[in-house]
Amino acid sequence: MAIDQTRPNQSRPDAMPTDPAAGAGVKSDAQRERERRKSFLYQRGPAIAVSVGLVALWWGVVVVFGIPTYIAPTPADVFAVFVEQGDVLWINFWPTLLEAISGFIIGNLVAVILAIWFVHSQLAERSFYPIAVFINTIPIIAIAPILVLLLGNGYAPKIVIAALICFFPTLVNMVRGLKAVSPQMLELMRVLSANDREVLLKVRLQSSLPFLFAALKIASTTSVIGAIVGEWIGSNYGLGSLIIEATYNFRSPLLYATVILGAGMAVMAFGLTTFAERRLLTWKPSDVF
Amino acid sequence: MAAARSRSGSAAATAISARDVAVRFETEAGQVTALEDVSFDVEAGSIVTMLGPSGCGKSTLLRAIADLVEISEGGIQVFGRRPEDARRARDFAFVFQDSTLLPWRSAIENVRLPLEVGQAGVTVEQHAEPEELLALVGLQGRENALPHELSGGMRQRVAIARALVCRPRVLLMDEPFGALDEINRDNLNEELRRIWEETGITIMFVTHSIPEAAYLGQKVLVLSAHPGRVREFVEIDLPIDRKLAVRDTVEFIKITARLRKLLEPV
Ligand SMILES: Nc1ncnc2c1ncn2[C@@H]1O[C@H](COP(=O)(O)OP(=O)(O)OP(=O)(O)O)[C@@H](O)[C@H]1O
Ligand SMILES: [Mg+2]
C-alpha cells in the first residue's frame, strides 16, 4: 500500500521535463506506472523467479552428482507422484486438514477465552499463567506419545496436539492485546459508567485484533505441524503417517510430495488468515489510540 | 443545538461546589498531598478555567470532580449530587488531552459511543443528534471518516461532540487543546465559546496557557503548588461575546499580566 502512494509522486518529476505541455499525459503515465506496480508480476515476480531458480538448482545438483532417487529424487520424480499416486495423497490430505483446522479453532478459542478471563481476574492470571508457560516448555514431540496413550488412535490426540501448539502464542498475544488499551480510554469508559462487559466488547476486543492476528498467523502454520507430528505416532492415515511410511520404505518421491502437500496446506492456512486480517483490520491501529 | 438550556432562567444555581477538599496519594515514597483545603463554587452556565504550575493538582481536581480520583477529605458536589451519582446520571462529560477516539469507529460512531454503554438507555432519555453535534463542531461531511483520516484538531472536535451527546450539564476539559498548534487552538477556543453560548453548558477547563485561560474563562481558578491550594479565583472582566481580537486589547493584557503574577512562586 505504502508503495502505491509514494511511487507515483516520484515518477512525476521524471515525466515532467520530457512532456511539459501536456499535463494529462503526465498523469496517465503516473497512473500506468501505478498499475504496473500493482500488477501481479511486479508483486510476486521476484519470489516466483527465485523459487523456479531453486527448483532448477535442486534438479541440477541431483542430476550432475548422480544422486540416487531413494536419497534425493528430482522434481520430475516428485511431480510424477502427484500424477500417479494423487489418490493416495488426497486420501491422506483430508484427515490432516481436518485435524489442523479443528486444532486451530479449539486451541485459539481456548486461548482467547482464557486471555479474557486473565484480563478480568488477577487471581486467575496468577494461578494459570505459570501453568500455561510450563506446558509450553514441554516439547510437543514429547507430549505426542502421552496423548496417544491417553486418547487412543483416532483424531482426538492429533487435534489436541494441533490445539496445544496454537494455544500458547495466542494466549500471550491476546492477553497483551486486551491490555493494550490506553489508560485514558479506560477512564473515558469509567466516566461513561461502562461495565467490564461493555469495555470488553466496545474497546478491548477490537484493540486486541492486531495482536490476535499476529498470533493466528503463527498458529495457522503450526497447527498443520501439530497435526502431522500427531500422525507420526502409531497412526495409519494422514500426511504424517504417509511421511513415516515413505521414509521407512525409501519411497523418497512420495516423501517429498507429501512434504510439499503439507507445506501447501500451511501456506494456504497462512494466506487465509492474512486475508481475514486485511478484511477486518482496515483501521490503523497505531497512533490514534 | 435544539434544546439549549437557558442560562437566563433560574437565579444562578451552583454547578460544582468543592468544600475543604484534600486529595492524597499513597506512593512507595510515602504519602503525597496533591490537593489541600480546596473550596470554590462554579456557577451553573459559566466557564471556569483553571491555571497553575505543573504538578499543582489541576488534573487531580478535575478528576476528583469526575469521580476518577477518590477524595481524602472534604466533599464535592455536582448539581447537588456526589460525583459518583453525578457520573451515573451523566451530569458531566470529560474531554481529555488525547482525543481517545476508538480508531476502528468512524467519527459519527465515536460520537454515538456514550449512547451504547453504561445503561445509556435508562439515563439518557433525550440525547442530542450525533449528526447535529458533528455539524456544531464544524465536521459536517466528515461523519464517516476514521480517526486516522482526521487531523489532531478534527479528532479533538469529534471528542467534544462525543462529550456533548448525552447533553451533560457540565463539561470537564483537561488541556483538551494542549497538543494542538496555535492556529488550531485559537479556532477551537473561539468555537468552544460559541458552543458554550449555544448550549448553556457549564465548562471547567484546565490549561497551561494564560491567554487561553483569560480568553475562555469568565473566572480563572488559580492554584498554587505543593500542596495544591486555591491561590485566587479571578473574575475576568471581558465582554461575554468576546472575539479572539479581544486578546489585543489593553484590558486583556492587564488581565494576563495579573494572572502571570499570580502564577509566580510566593
Ligand atoms: N495516581 C497518582 N499517584 C500518585 N501521585 C499522583 C497521582 N496522580 C497525581 N499524583 C501527584 O499529584 C500531584 C498533582 O498531579 P496533577 O496531575 O493533578 O498535576 P497537574 O496540575 O495536572 O500537572 P500538569 O499541569 O503537569 O498536568 C503531582 O505531584 C503528582 O505527582
Ligand atoms: Mg494535568
Coordinates of C-alpha atoms and ligand atoms in Angstrom, one line a residue:
Chain A
M1 CA 0.0 0.0 0.0
A2 CA 2.7 2.4 1.0
I3 CA 4.5 1.8 -2.2
D4 CA 1.4 2.8 -4.2
Q5 CA 1.1 6.1 -2.5
T6 CA 4.7 7.2 -2.8
R7 CA 5.9 5.9 -6.1
P8 CA 3.7 8.0 -8.4
N9 CA 5.0 11.2 -6.8
Q10 CA 8.5 10.1 -7.5
S11 CA 7.7 9.3 -11.1
R12 CA 6.1 12.6 -11.8
P13 CA 9.3 14.7 -11.7
D14 CA 10.9 12.4 -14.2
A15 CA 8.0 12.6 -16.6
M16 CA 7.6 16.4 -16.4
P17 CA 10.6 17.6 -18.3
T18 CA 10.0 15.3 -21.3
D19 CA 6.4 16.4 -21.7
P20 CA 6.0 19.8 -20.1
A21 CA 3.0 20.9 -22.1
A22 CA 0.6 18.0 -21.7
G23 CA -0.3 17.7 -18.1
A24 CA -2.8 14.9 -18.8
G25 CA -0.1 12.8 -20.5
V26 CA 2.0 13.0 -17.4
K27 CA -0.9 12.0 -15.2
S28 CA -1.7 8.9 -17.3
D29 CA 2.0 8.0 -17.2
A30 CA 1.8 8.0 -13.5
Q31 CA -1.3 6.0 -13.5
R32 CA 0.1 3.4 -15.8
E33 CA 3.2 3.3 -13.6
R34 CA 1.0 2.7 -10.6
E35 CA -1.0 0.0 -12.3
R36 CA 2.2 -1.7 -13.4
R37 CA 3.5 -1.7 -9.8
K38 CA 0.2 -3.1 -8.6
S39 CA 0.3 -5.9 -11.1
F40 CA 0.7 -9.5 -10.0
L41 CA 4.0 -9.9 -11.8
Y42 CA 5.6 -6.9 -10.1
Q43 CA 4.4 -8.0 -6.7
R44 CA 5.1 -11.7 -6.9
G45 CA 7.5 -11.9 -9.9
P46 CA 10.8 -11.9 -7.9
A47 CA 9.6 -14.6 -5.5
I48 CA 8.4 -16.8 -8.4
A49 CA 11.7 -16.3 -10.2
V50 CA 13.7 -17.3 -7.1
S51 CA 11.5 -20.3 -6.5
V52 CA 11.9 -21.5 -10.1
G53 CA 15.7 -21.0 -9.7
L54 CA 15.9 -23.1 -6.6
V55 CA 13.9 -25.9 -8.1
A56 CA 16.3 -25.8 -11.1
L57 CA 19.2 -25.8 -8.8
W58 CA 17.8 -28.8 -6.9
W59 CA 17.3 -30.7 -10.2
G60 CA 20.8 -29.7 -11.5
V61 CA 22.5 -30.9 -8.3
V62 CA 20.7 -34.3 -8.3
V63 CA 21.5 -34.9 -12.0
V64 CA 25.1 -33.6 -12.0
F65 CA 26.1 -35.5 -8.9
G66 CA 24.1 -38.6 -9.9
I67 CA 22.4 -38.9 -6.6
P68 CA 20.2 -42.0 -6.4
T69 CA 16.4 -41.4 -6.3
Y70 CA 15.9 -43.0 -2.9
I71 CA 18.2 -40.4 -1.3
A72 CA 17.0 -37.4 -3.3
P73 CA 14.5 -37.5 -6.2
T74 CA 14.4 -35.0 -9.0
P75 CA 11.5 -32.6 -9.3
A76 CA 10.2 -34.7 -12.1
D77 CA 10.1 -37.8 -9.9
V78 CA 8.1 -35.8 -7.3
F79 CA 5.8 -34.5 -9.9
A80 CA 5.2 -38.0 -11.2
V81 CA 4.0 -39.0 -7.7
F82 CA 1.4 -36.2 -7.8
V83 CA 0.1 -37.6 -11.1
E84 CA 0.3 -41.3 -10.5
Q85 CA -0.4 -41.5 -6.8
G86 CA -2.6 -38.5 -6.4
D87 CA -5.4 -40.5 -4.9
V88 CA -3.1 -41.7 -2.1
L89 CA -2.0 -38.2 -1.3
W90 CA -5.6 -36.8 -1.3
I91 CA -6.9 -39.6 0.9
N92 CA -4.3 -38.7 3.5
F93 CA -4.6 -34.9 2.9
W94 CA -8.2 -34.5 4.2
P95 CA -7.7 -36.1 7.7
T96 CA -4.7 -33.9 8.3
L97 CA -6.5 -30.8 7.2
L98 CA -9.5 -31.7 9.4
E99 CA -7.2 -32.1 12.4
A100 CA -5.3 -29.0 11.7
I101 CA -8.4 -26.9 11.4
S102 CA -10.1 -28.4 14.4
G103 CA -6.9 -27.9 16.5
F104 CA -6.6 -24.3 15.2
I105 CA -10.1 -23.5 16.2
I106 CA -10.1 -25.2 19.6
G107 CA -6.6 -24.1 20.6
N108 CA -7.2 -20.4 19.7
L109 CA -10.7 -20.4 21.1
V110 CA -9.5 -21.7 24.5
A111 CA -6.6 -19.2 24.4
V112 CA -8.8 -16.3 23.7
I113 CA -11.3 -17.3 26.4
L114 CA -8.5 -17.8 28.9
A115 CA -7.0 -14.4 28.0
I116 CA -10.3 -12.7 28.5
W117 CA -10.6 -14.4 31.9
F118 CA -7.0 -13.4 32.8
V119 CA -7.6 -9.8 32.0
H120 CA -10.6 -9.7 34.3
S121 CA -9.2 -11.7 37.1
Q122 CA -5.7 -11.2 38.5
L123 CA -6.2 -14.3 40.6
A124 CA -6.9 -16.4 37.5
E125 CA -3.9 -15.0 35.7
R126 CA -1.6 -15.7 38.6
S127 CA -2.9 -19.2 39.1
F128 CA -3.0 -20.4 35.5
Y129 CA -0.4 -18.3 33.5
P130 CA 2.6 -20.2 35.1
I131 CA 1.0 -23.5 34.2
A132 CA 0.4 -22.4 30.7
V133 CA 4.1 -21.4 30.5
F134 CA 5.1 -24.8 31.9
I135 CA 3.0 -26.7 29.4
N136 CA 4.5 -24.6 26.6
T137 CA 8.1 -25.6 27.7
I138 CA 7.4 -29.3 27.2
P139 CA 8.4 -30.2 23.6
I140 CA 5.4 -31.1 21.6
I141 CA 7.1 -34.3 20.3
A142 CA 7.4 -35.4 23.9
I143 CA 3.7 -34.9 24.6
A144 CA 2.5 -36.6 21.5
P145 CA 3.0 -40.2 22.7
I146 CA 1.4 -39.4 26.1
L147 CA -1.6 -38.1 24.3
V148 CA -1.8 -41.1 22.0
L149 CA -1.8 -43.3 25.1
L150 CA -4.4 -41.3 26.8
L151 CA -6.7 -40.6 23.8
G152 CA -6.3 -43.6 21.6
N153 CA -5.6 -43.7 17.9
G154 CA -8.3 -41.6 16.4
Y155 CA -8.5 -38.0 15.5
A156 CA -8.5 -36.8 19.2
P157 CA -4.8 -36.9 20.1
K158 CA -3.9 -35.2 16.8
I159 CA -6.4 -32.4 17.3
V160 CA -5.2 -31.9 20.8
I161 CA -1.6 -31.7 19.7
A162 CA -2.5 -29.1 17.0
A163 CA -4.5 -27.2 19.6
L164 CA -1.7 -27.2 22.1
I165 CA 0.8 -25.9 19.6
C166 CA -1.5 -23.0 18.7
F167 CA -2.5 -22.3 22.2
F168 CA 0.4 -20.5 23.8
P169 CA 1.3 -17.8 21.3
T170 CA -2.3 -16.8 21.0
L171 CA -2.7 -16.7 24.8
V172 CA 0.3 -14.5 25.3
N173 CA -0.6 -12.2 22.4
M174 CA -4.3 -12.0 23.3
V175 CA -3.5 -11.1 26.9
R176 CA -1.2 -8.4 25.7
G177 CA -3.7 -7.2 23.1
L178 CA -6.6 -7.0 25.6
K179 CA -4.4 -4.9 27.9
A180 CA -3.1 -2.6 25.2
V181 CA -5.8 0.0 25.9
S182 CA -4.7 3.4 26.9
P183 CA -5.4 4.4 30.5
Q184 CA -7.3 7.4 29.2
M185 CA -9.6 5.2 27.1
L186 CA -10.4 3.3 30.3
E187 CA -11.0 6.5 32.2
L188 CA -13.4 7.6 29.4
M189 CA -15.3 4.3 29.8
R190 CA -15.4 4.9 33.5
V191 CA -16.8 8.4 33.1
L192 CA -19.5 6.8 30.9
S193 CA -20.2 4.3 33.7
A194 CA -19.5 1.4 31.4
N195 CA -19.2 -2.0 33.0
D196 CA -16.5 -4.6 32.3
R197 CA -18.5 -6.4 29.7
E198 CA -19.0 -3.2 27.7
V199 CA -15.3 -2.3 28.0
L200 CA -14.5 -5.7 26.7
L201 CA -17.0 -5.6 23.8
K202 CA -16.6 -2.0 22.8
V203 CA -12.9 -1.4 23.4
R204 CA -10.7 -4.4 24.4
L205 CA -11.7 -6.9 21.7
Q206 CA -11.2 -4.7 18.8
S207 CA -7.9 -3.2 20.1
S208 CA -6.6 -6.7 20.6
L209 CA -7.3 -7.7 17.0
P210 CA -3.8 -6.7 15.6
F211 CA -2.2 -8.8 18.4
L212 CA -4.6 -11.7 17.9
F213 CA -3.9 -11.8 14.1
A214 CA -0.1 -11.8 14.7
A215 CA -0.7 -15.0 16.8
L216 CA -3.2 -16.5 14.4
K217 CA -0.7 -16.2 11.6
I218 CA 1.8 -18.3 13.6
A219 CA -0.9 -20.7 14.6
S220 CA -2.2 -21.2 11.1
T221 CA 1.1 -22.9 10.1
T222 CA 1.9 -24.5 13.5
S223 CA -1.5 -26.2 13.6
V224 CA -0.5 -28.1 10.5
I225 CA 2.8 -29.1 12.0
G226 CA 0.9 -30.3 15.1
A227 CA -1.4 -32.4 13.1
I228 CA 1.4 -34.0 11.2
V229 CA 3.5 -34.7 14.3
G230 CA 0.5 -36.3 15.9
E231 CA 0.2 -38.7 13.0
W232 CA 3.8 -39.8 13.3
I233 CA 3.0 -41.9 16.3
G234 CA 1.1 -45.1 15.6
S235 CA -1.3 -43.7 13.0
N236 CA -2.2 -45.3 9.7
Y237 CA -3.7 -42.3 7.9
G238 CA -2.8 -38.7 7.3
L239 CA 0.2 -36.9 5.8
G240 CA 2.2 -37.5 9.0
S241 CA 1.8 -41.3 8.7
L242 CA 2.5 -41.1 5.0
I243 CA 5.8 -39.3 5.7
I244 CA 6.8 -42.1 8.2
E245 CA 5.8 -44.9 5.8
A246 CA 7.5 -43.3 2.8
T247 CA 10.7 -42.7 4.8
Y248 CA 10.9 -46.4 6.1
N249 CA 10.3 -47.7 2.6
F250 CA 12.7 -45.4 0.9
R251 CA 9.9 -44.0 -1.3
S252 CA 11.6 -40.7 -1.5
P253 CA 9.5 -39.2 -4.3
L254 CA 6.4 -39.9 -2.2
L255 CA 8.0 -38.4 0.9
Y256 CA 8.9 -35.2 -1.0
A257 CA 5.4 -35.0 -2.5
T258 CA 3.8 -35.4 1.0
V259 CA 6.1 -32.8 2.5
I260 CA 5.2 -30.4 -0.4
L261 CA 1.5 -31.0 0.2
G262 CA 1.8 -30.4 3.9
A263 CA 3.7 -27.1 3.2
G264 CA 1.0 -26.2 0.7
M265 CA -1.7 -26.7 3.4
A266 CA 0.3 -24.5 5.8
V267 CA 0.7 -21.8 3.2
M268 CA -3.0 -21.9 2.4
A269 CA -3.9 -21.5 6.0
F270 CA -1.5 -18.6 6.4
G271 CA -2.9 -17.0 3.3
L272 CA -6.5 -17.3 4.5
T273 CA -5.6 -15.8 7.9
T274 CA -3.8 -12.9 6.3
F275 CA -6.8 -12.4 4.0
A276 CA -9.1 -12.3 7.1
E277 CA -6.8 -9.8 8.8
R278 CA -6.8 -7.5 5.8
R279 CA -10.6 -7.6 5.7
L280 CA -11.1 -7.0 9.4
L281 CA -8.3 -4.5 10.2
T282 CA -9.0 -1.6 7.8
W283 CA -8.3 0.9 10.5
K284 CA -4.8 1.9 11.5
P285 CA -4.1 0.6 15.0
S286 CA -1.1 2.8 15.7
D287 CA -1.1 6.4 16.7
V288 CA -4.7 7.3 17.3
F289 CA -5.2 5.3 20.4
Chain B
M1 CA -28.3 22.7 19.4
A2 CA -32.0 22.1 19.6
A3 CA -32.6 22.0 23.3
A4 CA -30.2 24.6 24.6
R5 CA -30.6 25.1 28.3
S6 CA -31.4 28.6 29.1
R7 CA -28.9 30.4 31.2
S8 CA -31.1 33.3 31.9
G9 CA -33.6 31.1 33.7
S10 CA -33.4 30.5 37.4
A11 CA -31.1 32.6 39.6
A12 CA -27.5 31.4 39.4
A13 CA -27.5 27.8 40.7
T14 CA -24.3 26.1 41.7
A15 CA -23.0 23.6 39.2
I16 CA -19.9 22.4 41.1
S17 CA -19.1 23.1 44.7
A18 CA -15.9 21.9 46.5
R19 CA -15.6 22.2 50.2
D20 CA -12.2 21.7 52.0
V21 CA -11.2 19.1 49.5
A22 CA -8.0 17.2 50.1
V23 CA -6.6 14.5 47.9
R24 CA -3.7 12.4 49.0
F25 CA -2.0 9.6 47.1
E26 CA -0.2 6.7 48.7
T27 CA 3.0 6.1 46.8
E28 CA 6.1 4.0 47.5
A29 CA 7.9 7.1 48.7
G30 CA 5.1 7.8 51.2
Q31 CA 2.0 10.0 51.1
V32 CA 1.8 12.7 48.5
T33 CA -0.7 15.5 49.1
A34 CA -1.9 16.7 45.7
L35 CA -4.7 19.0 47.0
E36 CA -5.3 20.6 50.3
D37 CA -8.1 22.7 51.6
V38 CA -9.6 23.4 48.2
S39 CA -13.0 25.2 48.3
F40 CA -14.8 27.0 45.4
D41 CA -18.2 27.2 43.7
V42 CA -18.8 27.2 40.0
E43 CA -21.9 28.9 38.9
A44 CA -24.2 27.0 36.6
G45 CA -23.8 28.0 33.0
S46 CA -20.4 29.6 33.4
I47 CA -17.0 28.9 32.0
V48 CA -14.3 28.5 34.6
T49 CA -10.7 27.9 33.5
M50 CA -8.0 26.5 35.8
L51 CA -4.4 27.6 35.8
G52 CA -1.5 26.6 38.0
P53 CA 2.1 25.4 37.9
S54 CA 2.8 22.0 36.5
G55 CA 2.0 19.3 39.1
C56 CA -0.1 21.5 41.3
G57 CA -3.1 19.2 41.1
K58 CA -5.2 20.7 38.3
S59 CA -5.9 17.3 36.7
T60 CA -6.4 15.7 40.1
L61 CA -9.0 18.3 41.0
L62 CA -10.9 17.8 37.7
R63 CA -10.6 14.0 38.0
A64 CA -11.9 14.2 41.6
I65 CA -15.0 16.1 40.2
A66 CA -15.4 13.3 37.6
D67 CA -15.2 10.5 40.2
L68 CA -11.9 9.3 38.7
V69 CA -9.9 10.1 41.8
E70 CA -11.0 9.5 45.4
I71 CA -11.2 12.5 47.7
S72 CA -9.4 12.0 51.0
E73 CA -11.2 14.9 52.9
G74 CA -14.0 17.3 52.3
G75 CA -16.7 17.0 49.6
I76 CA -17.5 17.8 46.0
Q77 CA -21.0 18.2 44.6
V78 CA -22.1 18.4 41.0
F79 CA -25.6 19.9 40.9
G80 CA -26.1 18.7 44.4
R81 CA -25.0 15.2 43.7
R82 CA -21.9 13.3 44.8
P83 CA -19.5 12.8 41.9
E84 CA -20.4 9.1 41.7
D85 CA -24.1 9.8 41.4
A86 CA -23.5 12.6 39.0
R87 CA -21.4 10.3 36.9
R88 CA -24.2 7.6 36.8
A89 CA -26.7 10.3 35.9
R90 CA -24.4 11.5 33.1
D91 CA -24.4 15.0 34.6
F92 CA -20.9 15.6 33.3
A93 CA -18.7 14.7 30.4
F94 CA -14.9 14.6 30.2
V95 CA -12.6 15.7 27.4
F96 CA -9.0 14.5 27.7
Q97 CA -5.8 15.9 26.1
D98 CA -5.8 12.9 23.8
S99 CA -9.0 12.6 21.8
T100 CA -9.3 9.0 23.0
L101 CA -11.3 8.0 19.9
L102 CA -11.7 4.4 19.0
P103 CA -9.6 4.0 15.8
W104 CA -11.9 1.5 14.2
R105 CA -15.0 3.7 14.6
S106 CA -15.9 6.5 12.2
A107 CA -16.4 10.0 13.6
I108 CA -20.1 9.5 13.9
E109 CA -19.8 6.1 15.5
N110 CA -17.4 7.6 18.1
V111 CA -19.9 10.3 18.9
R112 CA -22.5 7.5 19.5
L113 CA -20.4 5.6 21.9
P114 CA -21.8 7.2 25.1
L115 CA -25.3 6.1 23.9
E116 CA -24.2 2.5 23.7
V117 CA -22.7 1.9 27.2
G118 CA -23.4 2.4 30.8
Q119 CA -27.2 1.8 30.7
A120 CA -27.4 4.8 28.4
G121 CA -30.9 3.9 27.6
V122 CA -32.0 4.4 31.1
T123 CA -30.1 7.6 31.9
V124 CA -30.4 9.3 28.5
E125 CA -33.9 9.8 27.6
Q126 CA -33.3 12.5 25.1
H127 CA -29.8 12.7 23.7
A128 CA -28.5 15.1 21.1
E129 CA -28.4 14.0 17.4
P130 CA -24.8 12.9 16.6
E131 CA -25.1 14.4 13.1
E132 CA -26.1 17.8 14.5
L133 CA -23.3 17.7 17.0
L134 CA -20.7 17.0 14.3
A135 CA -22.1 20.0 12.4
L136 CA -21.9 22.0 15.6
V137 CA -18.2 21.3 15.9
G138 CA -17.7 22.0 12.2
L139 CA -17.3 18.5 10.9
Q140 CA -20.3 18.1 8.6
G141 CA -19.4 15.9 5.7
R142 CA -16.7 14.0 7.7
E143 CA -19.1 11.8 9.6
N144 CA -17.8 8.6 8.1
A145 CA -14.1 9.4 8.4
L146 CA -12.0 7.2 10.5
P147 CA -9.9 8.9 13.2
H148 CA -6.6 8.3 11.4
E149 CA -8.0 10.2 8.4
L150 CA -8.6 13.3 10.6
S151 CA -6.2 15.9 11.8
G152 CA -5.4 16.3 15.5
G153 CA -7.7 19.3 15.7
M154 CA -10.6 17.5 14.0
R155 CA -10.2 14.5 16.3
Q156 CA -10.5 16.8 19.3
R157 CA -13.7 18.2 17.7
V158 CA -15.1 14.7 17.5
A159 CA -14.2 14.2 21.1
I160 CA -16.1 17.4 22.0
A161 CA -19.1 16.3 20.0
R162 CA -19.0 12.9 21.8
A163 CA -18.9 14.7 25.2
L164 CA -22.0 16.6 24.3
V165 CA -24.1 13.7 23.0
C166 CA -25.7 13.0 26.3
R167 CA -26.5 16.7 26.9
P168 CA -24.4 16.8 30.0
R169 CA -24.8 19.8 32.3
V170 CA -21.1 20.1 32.9
L171 CA -18.2 19.7 30.6
L172 CA -14.8 18.9 32.2
M173 CA -11.9 19.5 29.9
D174 CA -8.2 18.7 30.8
E175 CA -5.9 20.6 28.5
P176 CA -8.0 19.5 25.5
F177 CA -6.1 21.7 23.1
G178 CA -2.7 21.2 24.7
A179 CA -1.4 19.1 21.9
L180 CA -2.6 21.4 19.0
D181 CA -0.8 24.1 17.1
E182 CA -1.6 27.7 17.9
I183 CA -3.9 28.4 14.9
N184 CA -6.0 25.2 15.6
R185 CA -6.1 26.1 19.2
D186 CA -7.3 29.7 18.5
N187 CA -10.0 28.3 16.3
L188 CA -11.2 25.8 18.8
N189 CA -11.1 28.4 21.6
E190 CA -13.4 30.6 19.6
E191 CA -15.7 27.7 18.7
L192 CA -15.8 26.4 22.3
R193 CA -17.1 29.8 23.4
R194 CA -19.7 29.6 20.6
I195 CA -20.7 26.1 21.7
W196 CA -20.9 27.3 25.3
E197 CA -23.2 30.2 24.2
E198 CA -25.4 27.9 22.1
T199 CA -25.8 25.1 24.7
G200 CA -25.6 27.0 28.0
I201 CA -23.4 24.2 29.4
T202 CA -21.1 24.7 32.4
I203 CA -17.5 24.3 31.5
M204 CA -14.5 23.7 33.6
F205 CA -11.3 23.9 31.6
V206 CA -7.7 23.2 32.6
T207 CA -5.0 24.8 30.6
H208 CA -1.3 25.8 30.8
S209 CA -1.8 28.8 28.6
I210 CA -2.5 32.1 30.4
P211 CA -4.1 33.8 27.3
E212 CA -6.3 30.7 26.8
A213 CA -7.4 30.8 30.4
A214 CA -8.2 34.5 30.2
Y215 CA -9.9 34.4 26.8
L216 CA -12.1 31.4 27.6
G217 CA -12.9 31.9 31.2
Q218 CA -15.4 34.1 32.9
K219 CA -13.5 33.2 36.0
V220 CA -10.0 31.7 36.4
L221 CA -9.2 29.4 39.3
V222 CA -5.5 29.9 40.0
L223 CA -3.9 27.1 42.0
S224 CA -0.6 27.2 43.8
A225 CA 1.6 24.2 44.2
H226 CA 2.8 21.8 46.9
P227 CA 0.3 21.2 48.0
G228 CA -2.3 22.4 45.6
R229 CA -4.4 25.1 47.1
V230 CA -6.6 27.8 45.6
R231 CA -4.4 30.8 45.2
E232 CA -7.2 33.1 43.9
F233 CA -10.5 32.8 42.0
V234 CA -10.1 35.7 39.5
E235 CA -13.1 37.3 37.8
I236 CA -12.4 38.1 34.1
D237 CA -14.0 41.3 33.2
L238 CA -14.4 40.9 29.4
P239 CA -17.5 41.1 27.2
I240 CA -19.5 37.9 27.1
D241 CA -19.5 37.8 23.3
R242 CA -15.8 38.3 23.0
K243 CA -13.9 37.6 19.8
L244 CA -10.3 36.5 19.5
A245 CA -9.3 40.0 18.8
V246 CA -10.0 40.9 22.4
R247 CA -6.6 39.4 23.2
D248 CA -5.0 42.5 21.6
T249 CA -6.8 44.9 23.9
V250 CA -5.2 46.7 26.8
E251 CA -7.7 45.2 29.2
F252 CA -6.8 41.7 28.2
I253 CA -3.1 42.3 28.5
K254 CA -3.7 43.7 32.0
I255 CA -5.6 40.5 32.9
T256 CA -2.9 38.2 31.6
A257 CA -0.2 40.2 33.4
R258 CA -2.2 39.8 36.7
L259 CA -2.6 36.1 36.1
R260 CA 1.1 35.7 35.4
K261 CA 1.9 37.4 38.6
L262 CA -0.4 35.0 40.5
L263 CA 1.4 32.1 39.0
E264 CA 4.8 33.2 40.3
P265 CA 6.0 31.3 43.4
V266 CA 5.0 33.1 46.5
Ligands
LIG1 N1 -2.2 8.4 40.7 C1 -1.3 9.1 41.4 N2 -0.5 8.5 42.3 C2 0.4 9.3 42.9 N3 0.6 10.6 42.8 C3 -0.2 11.2 41.9 C4 -1.2 10.5 41.1 N4 -1.8 11.4 40.3 C5 -1.2 12.6 40.6 N5 -0.2 12.5 41.5 C6 0.6 13.6 42.0 O1 -0.3 14.6 42.4 C7 0.3 15.9 42.0 C8 -0.7 16.6 41.1 O2 -0.8 16.0 39.9 P1 -1.7 16.5 38.7 O3 -1.5 15.6 37.5 O4 -3.0 16.7 39.2 O5 -1.0 17.9 38.3 P2 -1.3 18.9 37.2 O6 -1.5 20.2 37.8 O7 -2.4 18.4 36.3 O8 0.0 18.9 36.3 P3 0.2 19.2 34.8 O9 0.0 20.7 34.7 O10 1.6 18.8 34.5 O11 -0.8 18.4 34.1 C9 1.6 15.6 41.4 O12 2.6 15.8 42.3 C10 1.5 14.1 41.0 O13 2.8 13.6 41.1
MG2 MG -2.6 17.7 34.3

